[in-house]
Coordinates of N, CA and C (backbone and C1' of nucleotides) in Angstrom, one line a residue:
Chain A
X1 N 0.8 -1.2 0.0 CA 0.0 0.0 0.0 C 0.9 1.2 0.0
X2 N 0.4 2.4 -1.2 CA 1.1 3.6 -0.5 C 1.1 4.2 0.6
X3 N 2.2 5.0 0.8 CA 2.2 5.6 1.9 C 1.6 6.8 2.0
X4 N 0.4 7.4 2.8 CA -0.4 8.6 2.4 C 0.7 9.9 3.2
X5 N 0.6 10.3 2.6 CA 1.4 12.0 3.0 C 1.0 13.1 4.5
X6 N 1.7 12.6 5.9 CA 1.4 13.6 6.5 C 0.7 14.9 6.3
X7 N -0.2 15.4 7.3 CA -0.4 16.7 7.0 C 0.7 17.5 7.4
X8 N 1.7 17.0 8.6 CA 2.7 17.8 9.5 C 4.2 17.8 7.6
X9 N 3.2 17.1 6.8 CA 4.5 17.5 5.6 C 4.4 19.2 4.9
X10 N 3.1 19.6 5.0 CA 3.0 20.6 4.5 C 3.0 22.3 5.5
X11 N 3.8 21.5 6.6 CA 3.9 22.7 7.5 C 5.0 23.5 7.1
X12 N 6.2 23.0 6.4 CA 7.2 23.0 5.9 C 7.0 24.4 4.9
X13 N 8.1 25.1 5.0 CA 8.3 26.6 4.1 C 7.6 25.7 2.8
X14 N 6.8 26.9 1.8 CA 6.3 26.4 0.5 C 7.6 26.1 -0.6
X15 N 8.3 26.8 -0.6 CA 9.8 26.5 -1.5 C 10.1 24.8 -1.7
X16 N 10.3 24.9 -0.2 CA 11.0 23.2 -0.1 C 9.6 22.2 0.0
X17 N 8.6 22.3 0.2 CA 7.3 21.3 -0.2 C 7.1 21.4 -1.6
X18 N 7.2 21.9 -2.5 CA 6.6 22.5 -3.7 C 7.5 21.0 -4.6
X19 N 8.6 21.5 -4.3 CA 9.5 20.1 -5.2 C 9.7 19.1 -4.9
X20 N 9.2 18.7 -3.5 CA 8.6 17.4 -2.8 C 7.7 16.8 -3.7
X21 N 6.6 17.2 -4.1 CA 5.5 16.7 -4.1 C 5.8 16.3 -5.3
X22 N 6.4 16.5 -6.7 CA 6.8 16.1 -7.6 C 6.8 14.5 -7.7
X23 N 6.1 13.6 -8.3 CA 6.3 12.2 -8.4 C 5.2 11.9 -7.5
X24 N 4.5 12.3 -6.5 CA 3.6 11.9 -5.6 C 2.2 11.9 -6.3
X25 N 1.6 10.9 -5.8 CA 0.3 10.2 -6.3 C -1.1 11.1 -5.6
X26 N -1.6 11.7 -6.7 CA -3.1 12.4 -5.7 C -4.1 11.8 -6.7
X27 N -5.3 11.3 -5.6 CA -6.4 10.1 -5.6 C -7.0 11.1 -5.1
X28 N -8.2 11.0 -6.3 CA -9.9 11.9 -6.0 C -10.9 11.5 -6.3
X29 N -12.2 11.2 -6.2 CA -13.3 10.7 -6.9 C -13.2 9.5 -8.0
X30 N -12.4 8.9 -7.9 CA -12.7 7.6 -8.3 C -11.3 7.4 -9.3
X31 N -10.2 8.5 -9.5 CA -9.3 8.8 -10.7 C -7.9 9.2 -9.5
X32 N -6.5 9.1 -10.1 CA -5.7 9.0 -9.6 C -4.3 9.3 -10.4
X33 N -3.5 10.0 -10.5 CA -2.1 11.0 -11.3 C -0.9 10.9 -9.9
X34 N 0.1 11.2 -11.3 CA 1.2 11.3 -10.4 C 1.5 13.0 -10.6
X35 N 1.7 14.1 -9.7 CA 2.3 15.0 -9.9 C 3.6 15.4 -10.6
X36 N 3.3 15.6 -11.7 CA 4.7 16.3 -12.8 C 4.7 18.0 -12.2
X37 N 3.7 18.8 -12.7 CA 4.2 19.9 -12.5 C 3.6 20.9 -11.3
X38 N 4.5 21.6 -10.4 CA 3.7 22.4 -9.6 C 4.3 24.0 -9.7
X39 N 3.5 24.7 -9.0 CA 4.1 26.4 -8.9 C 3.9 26.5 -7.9
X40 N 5.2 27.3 -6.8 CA 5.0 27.4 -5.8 C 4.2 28.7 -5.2
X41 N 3.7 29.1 -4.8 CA 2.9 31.0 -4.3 C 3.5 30.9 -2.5
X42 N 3.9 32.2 -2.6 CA 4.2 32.7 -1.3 C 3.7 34.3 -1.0
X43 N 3.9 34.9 -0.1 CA 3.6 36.4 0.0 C 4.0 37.0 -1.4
X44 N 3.5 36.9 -2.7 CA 3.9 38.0 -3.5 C 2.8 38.1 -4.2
X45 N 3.1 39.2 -5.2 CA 1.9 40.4 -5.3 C 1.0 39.5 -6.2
X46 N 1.6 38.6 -7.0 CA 1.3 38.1 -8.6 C 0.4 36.9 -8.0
X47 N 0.3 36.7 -6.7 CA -0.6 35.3 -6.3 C -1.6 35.9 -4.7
X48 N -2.7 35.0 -5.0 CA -3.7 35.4 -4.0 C -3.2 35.6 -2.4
X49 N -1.8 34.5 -2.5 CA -1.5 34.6 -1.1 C -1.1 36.5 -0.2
X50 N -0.9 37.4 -1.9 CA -0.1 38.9 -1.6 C -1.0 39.2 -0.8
X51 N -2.4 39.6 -0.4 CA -3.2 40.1 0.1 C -4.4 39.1 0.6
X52 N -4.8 39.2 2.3 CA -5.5 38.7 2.9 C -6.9 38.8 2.5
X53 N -7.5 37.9 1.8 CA -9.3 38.4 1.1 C -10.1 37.1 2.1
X54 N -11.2 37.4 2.2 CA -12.4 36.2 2.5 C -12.1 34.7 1.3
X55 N -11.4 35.1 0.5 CA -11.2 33.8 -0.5 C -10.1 33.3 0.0
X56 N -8.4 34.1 0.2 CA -7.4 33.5 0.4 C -7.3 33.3 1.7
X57 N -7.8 33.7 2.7 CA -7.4 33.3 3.9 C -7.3 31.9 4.5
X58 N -7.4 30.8 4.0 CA -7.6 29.5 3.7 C -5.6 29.4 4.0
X59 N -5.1 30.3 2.8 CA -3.7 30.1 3.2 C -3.1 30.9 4.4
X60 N -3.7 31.4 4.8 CA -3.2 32.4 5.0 C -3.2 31.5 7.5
X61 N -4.1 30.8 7.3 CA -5.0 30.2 8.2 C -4.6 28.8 8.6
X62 N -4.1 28.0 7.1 CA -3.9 26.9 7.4 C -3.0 26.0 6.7
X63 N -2.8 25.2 6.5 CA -1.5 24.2 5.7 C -2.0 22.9 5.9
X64 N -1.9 22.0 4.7 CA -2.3 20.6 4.1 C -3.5 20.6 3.7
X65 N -4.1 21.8 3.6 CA -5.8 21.8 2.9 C -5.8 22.1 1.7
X66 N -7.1 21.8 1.7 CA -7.1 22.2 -0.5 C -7.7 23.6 -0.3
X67 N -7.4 24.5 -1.7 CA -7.6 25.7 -2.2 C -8.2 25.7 -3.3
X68 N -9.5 25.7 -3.7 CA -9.5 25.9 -5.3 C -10.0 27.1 -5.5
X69 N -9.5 27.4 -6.3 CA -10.4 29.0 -7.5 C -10.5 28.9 -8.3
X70 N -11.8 29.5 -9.0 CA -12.5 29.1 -10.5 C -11.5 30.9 -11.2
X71 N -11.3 30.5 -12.3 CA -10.8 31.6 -13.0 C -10.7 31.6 -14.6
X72 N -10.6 32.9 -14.7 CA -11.6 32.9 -16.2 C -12.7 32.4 -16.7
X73 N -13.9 32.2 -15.4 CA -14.9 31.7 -15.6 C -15.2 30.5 -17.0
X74 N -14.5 29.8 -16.7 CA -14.6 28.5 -17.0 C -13.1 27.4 -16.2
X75 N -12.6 27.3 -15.7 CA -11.7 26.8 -15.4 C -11.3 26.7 -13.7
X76 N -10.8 25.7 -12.5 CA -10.5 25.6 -11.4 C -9.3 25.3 -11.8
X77 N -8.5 25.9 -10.6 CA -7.4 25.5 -10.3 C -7.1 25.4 -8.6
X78 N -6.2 23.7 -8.4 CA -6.3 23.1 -7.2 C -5.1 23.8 -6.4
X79 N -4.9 24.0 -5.7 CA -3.8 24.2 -4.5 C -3.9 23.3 -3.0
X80 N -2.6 23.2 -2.9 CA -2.5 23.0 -0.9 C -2.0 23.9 -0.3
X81 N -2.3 24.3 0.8 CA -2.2 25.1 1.6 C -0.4 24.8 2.1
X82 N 0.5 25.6 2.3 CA 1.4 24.9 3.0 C 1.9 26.5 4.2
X83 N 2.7 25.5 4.5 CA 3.9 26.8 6.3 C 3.0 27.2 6.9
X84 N 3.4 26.6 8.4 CA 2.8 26.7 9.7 C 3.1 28.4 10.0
X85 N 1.6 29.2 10.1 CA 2.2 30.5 10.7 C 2.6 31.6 9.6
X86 N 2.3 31.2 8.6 CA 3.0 31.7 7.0 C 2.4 31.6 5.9
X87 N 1.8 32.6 5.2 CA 1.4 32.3 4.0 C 1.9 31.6 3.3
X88 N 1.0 30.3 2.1 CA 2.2 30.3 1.4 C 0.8 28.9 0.4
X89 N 1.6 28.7 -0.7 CA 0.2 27.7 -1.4 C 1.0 26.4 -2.6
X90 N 1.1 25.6 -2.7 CA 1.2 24.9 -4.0 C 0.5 24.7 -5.2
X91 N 0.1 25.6 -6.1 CA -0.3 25.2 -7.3 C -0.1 23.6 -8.0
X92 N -1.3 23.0 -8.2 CA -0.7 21.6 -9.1 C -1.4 21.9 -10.3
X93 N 0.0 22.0 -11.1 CA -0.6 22.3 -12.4 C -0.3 21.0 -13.5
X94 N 0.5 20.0 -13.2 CA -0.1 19.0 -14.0 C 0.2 17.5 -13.5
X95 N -0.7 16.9 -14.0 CA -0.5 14.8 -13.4 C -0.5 14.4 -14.6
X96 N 0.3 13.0 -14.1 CA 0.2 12.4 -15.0 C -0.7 11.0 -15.0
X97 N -1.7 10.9 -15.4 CA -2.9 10.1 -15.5 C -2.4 8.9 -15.0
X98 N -2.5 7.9 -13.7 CA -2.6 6.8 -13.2 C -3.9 5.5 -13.4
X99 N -5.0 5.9 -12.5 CA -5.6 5.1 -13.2 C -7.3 5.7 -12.8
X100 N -8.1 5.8 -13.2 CA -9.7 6.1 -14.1 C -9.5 6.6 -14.6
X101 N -8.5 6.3 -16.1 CA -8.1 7.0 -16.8 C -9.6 7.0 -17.6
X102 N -10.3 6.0 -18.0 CA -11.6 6.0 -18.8 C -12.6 7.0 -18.3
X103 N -13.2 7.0 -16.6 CA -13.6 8.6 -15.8 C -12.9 9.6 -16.7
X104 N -11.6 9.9 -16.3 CA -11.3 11.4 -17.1 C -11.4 11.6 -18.0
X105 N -10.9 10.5 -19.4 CA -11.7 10.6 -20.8 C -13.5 11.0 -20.2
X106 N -13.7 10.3 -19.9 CA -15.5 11.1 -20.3 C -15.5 12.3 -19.8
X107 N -15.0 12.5 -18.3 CA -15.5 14.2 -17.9 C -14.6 15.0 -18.6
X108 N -12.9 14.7 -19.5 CA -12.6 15.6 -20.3 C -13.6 15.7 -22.0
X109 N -13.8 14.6 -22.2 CA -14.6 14.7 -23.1 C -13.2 14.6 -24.2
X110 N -12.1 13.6 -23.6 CA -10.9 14.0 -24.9 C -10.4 12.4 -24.7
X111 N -10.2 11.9 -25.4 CA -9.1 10.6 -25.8 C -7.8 10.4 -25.4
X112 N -6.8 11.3 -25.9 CA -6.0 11.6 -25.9 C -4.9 11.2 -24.0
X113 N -4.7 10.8 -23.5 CA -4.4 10.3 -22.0 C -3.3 11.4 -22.1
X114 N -2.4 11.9 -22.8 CA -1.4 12.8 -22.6 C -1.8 14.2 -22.2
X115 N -3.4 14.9 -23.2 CA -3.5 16.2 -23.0 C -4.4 16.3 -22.0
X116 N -5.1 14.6 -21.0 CA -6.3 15.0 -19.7 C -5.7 15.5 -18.8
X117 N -4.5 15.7 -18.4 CA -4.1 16.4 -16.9 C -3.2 17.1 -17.1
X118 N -2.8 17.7 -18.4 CA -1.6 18.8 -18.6 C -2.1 20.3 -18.8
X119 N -2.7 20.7 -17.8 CA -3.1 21.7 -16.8 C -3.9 21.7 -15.7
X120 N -3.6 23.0 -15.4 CA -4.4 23.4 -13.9 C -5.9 23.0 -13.7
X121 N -6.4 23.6 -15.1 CA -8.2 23.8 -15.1 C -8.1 22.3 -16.1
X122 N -7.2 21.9 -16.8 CA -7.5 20.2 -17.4 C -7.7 19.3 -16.5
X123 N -6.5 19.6 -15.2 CA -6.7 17.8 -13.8 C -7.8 18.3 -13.1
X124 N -8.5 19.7 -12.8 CA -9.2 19.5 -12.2 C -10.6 18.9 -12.7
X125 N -10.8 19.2 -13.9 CA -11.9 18.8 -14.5 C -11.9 17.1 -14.4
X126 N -10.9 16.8 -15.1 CA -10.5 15.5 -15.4 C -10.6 14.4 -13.6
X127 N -10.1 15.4 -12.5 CA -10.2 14.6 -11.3 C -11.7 15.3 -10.7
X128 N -12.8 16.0 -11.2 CA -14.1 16.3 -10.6 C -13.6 17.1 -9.9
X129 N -12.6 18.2 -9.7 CA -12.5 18.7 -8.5 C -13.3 20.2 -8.9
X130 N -13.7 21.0 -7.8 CA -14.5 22.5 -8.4 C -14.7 23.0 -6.6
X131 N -15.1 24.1 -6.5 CA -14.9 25.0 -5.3 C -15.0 23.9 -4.0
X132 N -15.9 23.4 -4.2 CA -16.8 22.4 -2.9 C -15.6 21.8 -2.3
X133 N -14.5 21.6 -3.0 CA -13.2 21.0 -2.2 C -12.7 22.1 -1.4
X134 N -12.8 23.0 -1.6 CA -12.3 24.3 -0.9 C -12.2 24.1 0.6
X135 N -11.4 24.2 1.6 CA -11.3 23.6 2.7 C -11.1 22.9 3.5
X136 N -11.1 21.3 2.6 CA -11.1 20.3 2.8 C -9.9 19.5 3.4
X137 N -9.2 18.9 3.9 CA -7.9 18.5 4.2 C -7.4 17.7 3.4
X138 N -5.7 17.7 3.1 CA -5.5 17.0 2.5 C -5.2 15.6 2.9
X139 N -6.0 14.2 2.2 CA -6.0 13.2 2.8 C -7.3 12.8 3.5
X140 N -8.7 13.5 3.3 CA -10.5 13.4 3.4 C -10.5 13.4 1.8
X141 N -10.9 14.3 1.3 CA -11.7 13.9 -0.2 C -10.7 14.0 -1.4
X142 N -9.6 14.2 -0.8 CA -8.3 14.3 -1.4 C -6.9 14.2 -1.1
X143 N -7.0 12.8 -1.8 CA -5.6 12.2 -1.2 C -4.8 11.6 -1.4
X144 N -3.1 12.2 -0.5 CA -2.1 11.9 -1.5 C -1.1 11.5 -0.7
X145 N -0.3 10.8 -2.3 CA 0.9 9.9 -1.5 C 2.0 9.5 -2.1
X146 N 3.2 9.1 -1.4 CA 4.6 8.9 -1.8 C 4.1 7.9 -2.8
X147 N 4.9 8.9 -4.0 CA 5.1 8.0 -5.3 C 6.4 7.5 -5.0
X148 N 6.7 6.3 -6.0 CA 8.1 6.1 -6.4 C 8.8 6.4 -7.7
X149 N 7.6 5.7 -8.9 CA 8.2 5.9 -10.1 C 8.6 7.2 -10.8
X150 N 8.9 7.9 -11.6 CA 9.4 8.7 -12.3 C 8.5 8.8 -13.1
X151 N 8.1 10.5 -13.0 CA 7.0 10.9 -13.8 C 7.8 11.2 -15.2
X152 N 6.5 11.1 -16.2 CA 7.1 10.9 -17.7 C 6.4 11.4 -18.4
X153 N 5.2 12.2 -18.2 CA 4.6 12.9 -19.0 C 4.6 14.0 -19.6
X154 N 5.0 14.8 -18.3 CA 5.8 16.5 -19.7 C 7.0 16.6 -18.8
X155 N 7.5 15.5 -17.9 CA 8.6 16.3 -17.0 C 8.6 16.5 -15.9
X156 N 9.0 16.5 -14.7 CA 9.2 17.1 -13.9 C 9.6 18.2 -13.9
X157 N 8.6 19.6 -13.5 CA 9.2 21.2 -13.3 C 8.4 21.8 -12.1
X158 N 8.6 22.6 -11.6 CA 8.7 23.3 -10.7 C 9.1 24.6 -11.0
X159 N 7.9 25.3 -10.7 CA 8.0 27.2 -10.6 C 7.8 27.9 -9.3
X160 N 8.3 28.9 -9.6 CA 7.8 29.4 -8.1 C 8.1 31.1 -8.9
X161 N 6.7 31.9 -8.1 CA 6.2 33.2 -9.1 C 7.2 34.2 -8.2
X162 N 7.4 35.0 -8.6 CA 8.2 36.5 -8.0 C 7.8 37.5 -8.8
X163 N 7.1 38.5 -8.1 CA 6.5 39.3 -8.8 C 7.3 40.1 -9.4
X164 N 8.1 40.8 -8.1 CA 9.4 41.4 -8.6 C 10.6 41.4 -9.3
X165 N 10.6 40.5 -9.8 CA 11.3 40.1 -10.8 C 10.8 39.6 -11.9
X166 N 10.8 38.5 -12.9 CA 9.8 38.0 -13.8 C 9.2 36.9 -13.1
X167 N 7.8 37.0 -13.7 CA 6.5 36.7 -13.0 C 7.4 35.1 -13.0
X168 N 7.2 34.3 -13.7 CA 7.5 32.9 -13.2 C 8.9 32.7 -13.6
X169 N 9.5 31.6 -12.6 CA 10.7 30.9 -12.5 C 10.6 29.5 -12.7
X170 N 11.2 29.0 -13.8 CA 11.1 27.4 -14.0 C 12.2 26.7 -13.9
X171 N 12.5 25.6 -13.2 CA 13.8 24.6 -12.9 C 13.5 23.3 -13.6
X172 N 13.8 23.0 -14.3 CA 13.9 22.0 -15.2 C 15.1 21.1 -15.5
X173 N 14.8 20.1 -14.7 CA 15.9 18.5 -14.9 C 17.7 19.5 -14.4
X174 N 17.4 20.1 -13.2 CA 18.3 21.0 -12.8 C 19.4 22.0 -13.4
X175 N 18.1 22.3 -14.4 CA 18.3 23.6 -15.7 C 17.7 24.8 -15.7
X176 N 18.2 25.7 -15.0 CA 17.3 27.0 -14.8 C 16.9 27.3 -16.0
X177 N 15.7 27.9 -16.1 CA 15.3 28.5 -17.4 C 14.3 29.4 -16.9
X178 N 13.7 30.3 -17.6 CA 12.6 31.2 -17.4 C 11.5 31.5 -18.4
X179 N 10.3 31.0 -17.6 CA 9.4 31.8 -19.2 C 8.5 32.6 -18.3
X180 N 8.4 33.6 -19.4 CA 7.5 34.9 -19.3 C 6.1 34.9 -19.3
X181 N 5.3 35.6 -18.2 CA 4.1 35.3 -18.5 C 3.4 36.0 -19.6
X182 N 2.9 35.4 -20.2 CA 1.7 36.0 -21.2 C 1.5 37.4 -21.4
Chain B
dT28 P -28.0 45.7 -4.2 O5' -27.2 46.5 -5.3 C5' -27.5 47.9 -5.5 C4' -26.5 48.4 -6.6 C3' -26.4 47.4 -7.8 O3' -26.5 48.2 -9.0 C1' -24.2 47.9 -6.9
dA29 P -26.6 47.5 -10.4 O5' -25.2 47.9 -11.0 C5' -24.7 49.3 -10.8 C4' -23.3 49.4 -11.3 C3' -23.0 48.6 -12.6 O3' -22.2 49.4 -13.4 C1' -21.5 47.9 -10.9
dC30 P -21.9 49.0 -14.9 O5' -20.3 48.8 -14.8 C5' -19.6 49.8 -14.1 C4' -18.2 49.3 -13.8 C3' -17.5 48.6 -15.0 O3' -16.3 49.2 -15.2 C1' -17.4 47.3 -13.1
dT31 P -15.5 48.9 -16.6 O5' -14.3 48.0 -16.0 C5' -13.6 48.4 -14.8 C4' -12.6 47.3 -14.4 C3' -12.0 46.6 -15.5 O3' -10.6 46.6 -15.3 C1' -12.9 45.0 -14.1
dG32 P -9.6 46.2 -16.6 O5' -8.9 44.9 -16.0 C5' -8.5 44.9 -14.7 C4' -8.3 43.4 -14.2 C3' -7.6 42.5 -15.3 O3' -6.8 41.6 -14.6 C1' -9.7 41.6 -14.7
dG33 P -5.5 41.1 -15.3 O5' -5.3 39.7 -14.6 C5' -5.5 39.5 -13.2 C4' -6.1 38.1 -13.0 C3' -5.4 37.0 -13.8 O3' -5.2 35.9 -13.0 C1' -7.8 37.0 -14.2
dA34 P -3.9 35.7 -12.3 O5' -3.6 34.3 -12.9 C5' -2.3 34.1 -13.6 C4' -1.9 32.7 -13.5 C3' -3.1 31.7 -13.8 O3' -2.5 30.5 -14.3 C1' -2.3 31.5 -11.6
dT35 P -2.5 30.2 -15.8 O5' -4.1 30.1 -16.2 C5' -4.9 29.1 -15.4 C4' -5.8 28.4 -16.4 C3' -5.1 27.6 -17.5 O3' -5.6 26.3 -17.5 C1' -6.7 29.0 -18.5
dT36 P -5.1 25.1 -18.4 O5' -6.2 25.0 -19.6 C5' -7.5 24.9 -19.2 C4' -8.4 25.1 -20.4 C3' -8.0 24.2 -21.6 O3' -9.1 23.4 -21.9 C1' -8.5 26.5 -22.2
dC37 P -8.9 22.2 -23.0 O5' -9.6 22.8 -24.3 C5' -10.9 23.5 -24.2 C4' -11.2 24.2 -25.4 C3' -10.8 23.4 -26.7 O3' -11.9 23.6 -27.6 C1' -9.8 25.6 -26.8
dA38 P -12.0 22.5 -28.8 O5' -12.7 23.4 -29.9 C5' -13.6 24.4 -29.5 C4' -13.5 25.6 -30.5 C3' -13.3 25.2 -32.0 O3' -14.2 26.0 -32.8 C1' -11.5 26.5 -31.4
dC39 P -14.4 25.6 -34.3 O5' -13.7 26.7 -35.1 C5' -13.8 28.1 -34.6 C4' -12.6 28.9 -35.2 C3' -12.3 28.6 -36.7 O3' -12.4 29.8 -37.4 C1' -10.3 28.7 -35.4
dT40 P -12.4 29.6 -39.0 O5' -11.0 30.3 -39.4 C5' -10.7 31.6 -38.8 C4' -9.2 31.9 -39.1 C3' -8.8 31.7 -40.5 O3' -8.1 32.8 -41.0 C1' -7.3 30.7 -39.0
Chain C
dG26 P 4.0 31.1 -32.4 O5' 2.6 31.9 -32.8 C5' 2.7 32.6 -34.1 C4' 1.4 33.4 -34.2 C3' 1.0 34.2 -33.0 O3' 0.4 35.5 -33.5 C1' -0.7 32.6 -33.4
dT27 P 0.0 36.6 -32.5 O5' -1.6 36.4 -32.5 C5' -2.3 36.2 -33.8 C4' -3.8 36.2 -33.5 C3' -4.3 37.1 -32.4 O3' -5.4 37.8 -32.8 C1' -5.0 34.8 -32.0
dG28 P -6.0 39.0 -31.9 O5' -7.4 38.5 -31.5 C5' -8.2 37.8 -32.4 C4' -9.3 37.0 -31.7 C3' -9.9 37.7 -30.5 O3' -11.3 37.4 -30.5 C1' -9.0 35.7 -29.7
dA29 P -12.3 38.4 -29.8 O5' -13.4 37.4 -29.4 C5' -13.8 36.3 -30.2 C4' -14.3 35.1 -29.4 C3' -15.2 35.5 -28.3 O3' -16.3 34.6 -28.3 C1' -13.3 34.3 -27.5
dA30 P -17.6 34.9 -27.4 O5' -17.5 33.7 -26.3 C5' -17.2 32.4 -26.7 C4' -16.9 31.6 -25.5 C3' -17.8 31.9 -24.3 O3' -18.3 30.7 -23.7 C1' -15.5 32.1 -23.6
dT31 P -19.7 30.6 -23.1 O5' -19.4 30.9 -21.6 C5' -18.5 30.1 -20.9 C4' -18.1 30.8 -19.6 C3' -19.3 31.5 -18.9 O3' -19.4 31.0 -17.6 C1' -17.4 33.0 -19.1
dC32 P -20.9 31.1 -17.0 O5' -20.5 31.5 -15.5 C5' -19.4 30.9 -14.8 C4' -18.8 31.8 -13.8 C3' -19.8 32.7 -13.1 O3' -19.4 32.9 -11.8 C1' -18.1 34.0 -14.0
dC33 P -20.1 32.1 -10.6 O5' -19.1 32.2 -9.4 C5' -17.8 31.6 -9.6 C4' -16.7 32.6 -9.2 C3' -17.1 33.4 -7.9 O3' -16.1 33.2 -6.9 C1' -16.2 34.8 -9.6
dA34 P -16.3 33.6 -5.5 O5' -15.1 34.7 -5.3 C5' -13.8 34.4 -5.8 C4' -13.0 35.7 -5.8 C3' -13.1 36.5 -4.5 O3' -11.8 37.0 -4.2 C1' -13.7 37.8 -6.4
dG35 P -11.6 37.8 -2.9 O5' -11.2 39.3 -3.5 C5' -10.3 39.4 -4.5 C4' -10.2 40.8 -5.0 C3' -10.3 41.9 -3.9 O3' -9.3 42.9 -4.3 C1' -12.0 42.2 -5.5
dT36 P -8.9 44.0 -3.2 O5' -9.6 45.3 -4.0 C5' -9.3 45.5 -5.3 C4' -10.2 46.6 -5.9 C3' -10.3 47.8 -4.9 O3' -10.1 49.0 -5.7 C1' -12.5 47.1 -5.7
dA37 P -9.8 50.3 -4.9 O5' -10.8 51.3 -5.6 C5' -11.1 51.1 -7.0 C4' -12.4 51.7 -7.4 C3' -12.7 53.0 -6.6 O3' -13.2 54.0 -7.6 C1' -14.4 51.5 -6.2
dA38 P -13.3 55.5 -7.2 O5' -14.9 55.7 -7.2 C5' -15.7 55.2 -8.2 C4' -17.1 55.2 -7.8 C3' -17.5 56.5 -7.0 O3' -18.8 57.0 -7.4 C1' -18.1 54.5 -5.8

DNA sequence: TACTGGATTCACT
DNA sequence: GTGAATCCAGTAA
């Protein structure tokens, strides 16, 4: 059996949990991925954690919970809460499809097993996730755990935003690189 | 109360 | 490569 992921893991600064979680297995409604890609959010301007609202205070409050927000009105994107005492959030922005893989084909409405979880608003769809998880702990209606194998889908990367400087930072196969936001 | 913009996705050219 | 879709949260008045 896997081993399911402490909550006391995500008490840990967002920086050093963010590239943890890479390779780790998250199980939802009946469908299951390995995490390839995340972005880290900390106190800065460019992520919800910059400013305390009725929506973000979720991070701002707590660590190992889920976060979702609908954006661009059609799309959710999942987060965990992480750092005890400290703002701070994990974006999961892509899995690599494990198994109800046939579930995701129907709720993506796509064939294709490479393009159902290679984004933010794609795994959520593809794993049922949408606001109602908002709150929730990680490890109750969503839950996750030490992978072993080696994700192979687009990669293992890891971002983390800085407003003040360019918006995102990507590390890639321990290759700095940068891309620009939109 | 009204307005504005967004951590995206997908169809179309 | 470009632009529309679509709706919620935040902000201003």
């Amino acid at each position: 059996m896997p081993k399911a992921v402490a909550t006391e893991f995500f008490a840990e600064p967002t920086l050093d949990v963010a590239p943890r979680l890479i390779g780790m297995v998250i199980e939802a409604n009946g469908v299951s991925g390995r995490i390839v890609e995340v972005e880290a959010y900390t106190n800065d301007a460019a992520s919800h954690a910059f400013r305390r609202t009725a929506r973000s205070a979720i991070m701002f409050d707590t660590y190992g919970h889920v976060y979702v927000y609908f954006i661009y009105g059609t799309n959710y994107c999942l987060n965990f809460t992480t750092e005890c005492h400290h703002v701070g959030a994990v974006l999961i922005r892509a899995v690599e499809p494990l198994s109800g893989i046939s579930l995701m084909q129907e709720r993506r409405g796509l064939e294709n097993v490479r393009l159902l979880c290679n984004g933010p608003g794609k795994l959520c769809k593809a794993f049922g996730i949408d606001l109602a998880f908002t709150g929730s702990a990680v490890g109750d209606e969503i839950r996750l755990y030490h992978g072993r194998a080696k994700a192979i889908a687009t990669g293992p990367r890891i971002g983390i935003t800085k407003a003040m400087d360019l918006p995102w930072r990507f590390w890639e196969e321990g290759n700095l690189f940068v891309s620009r936001k939109r």
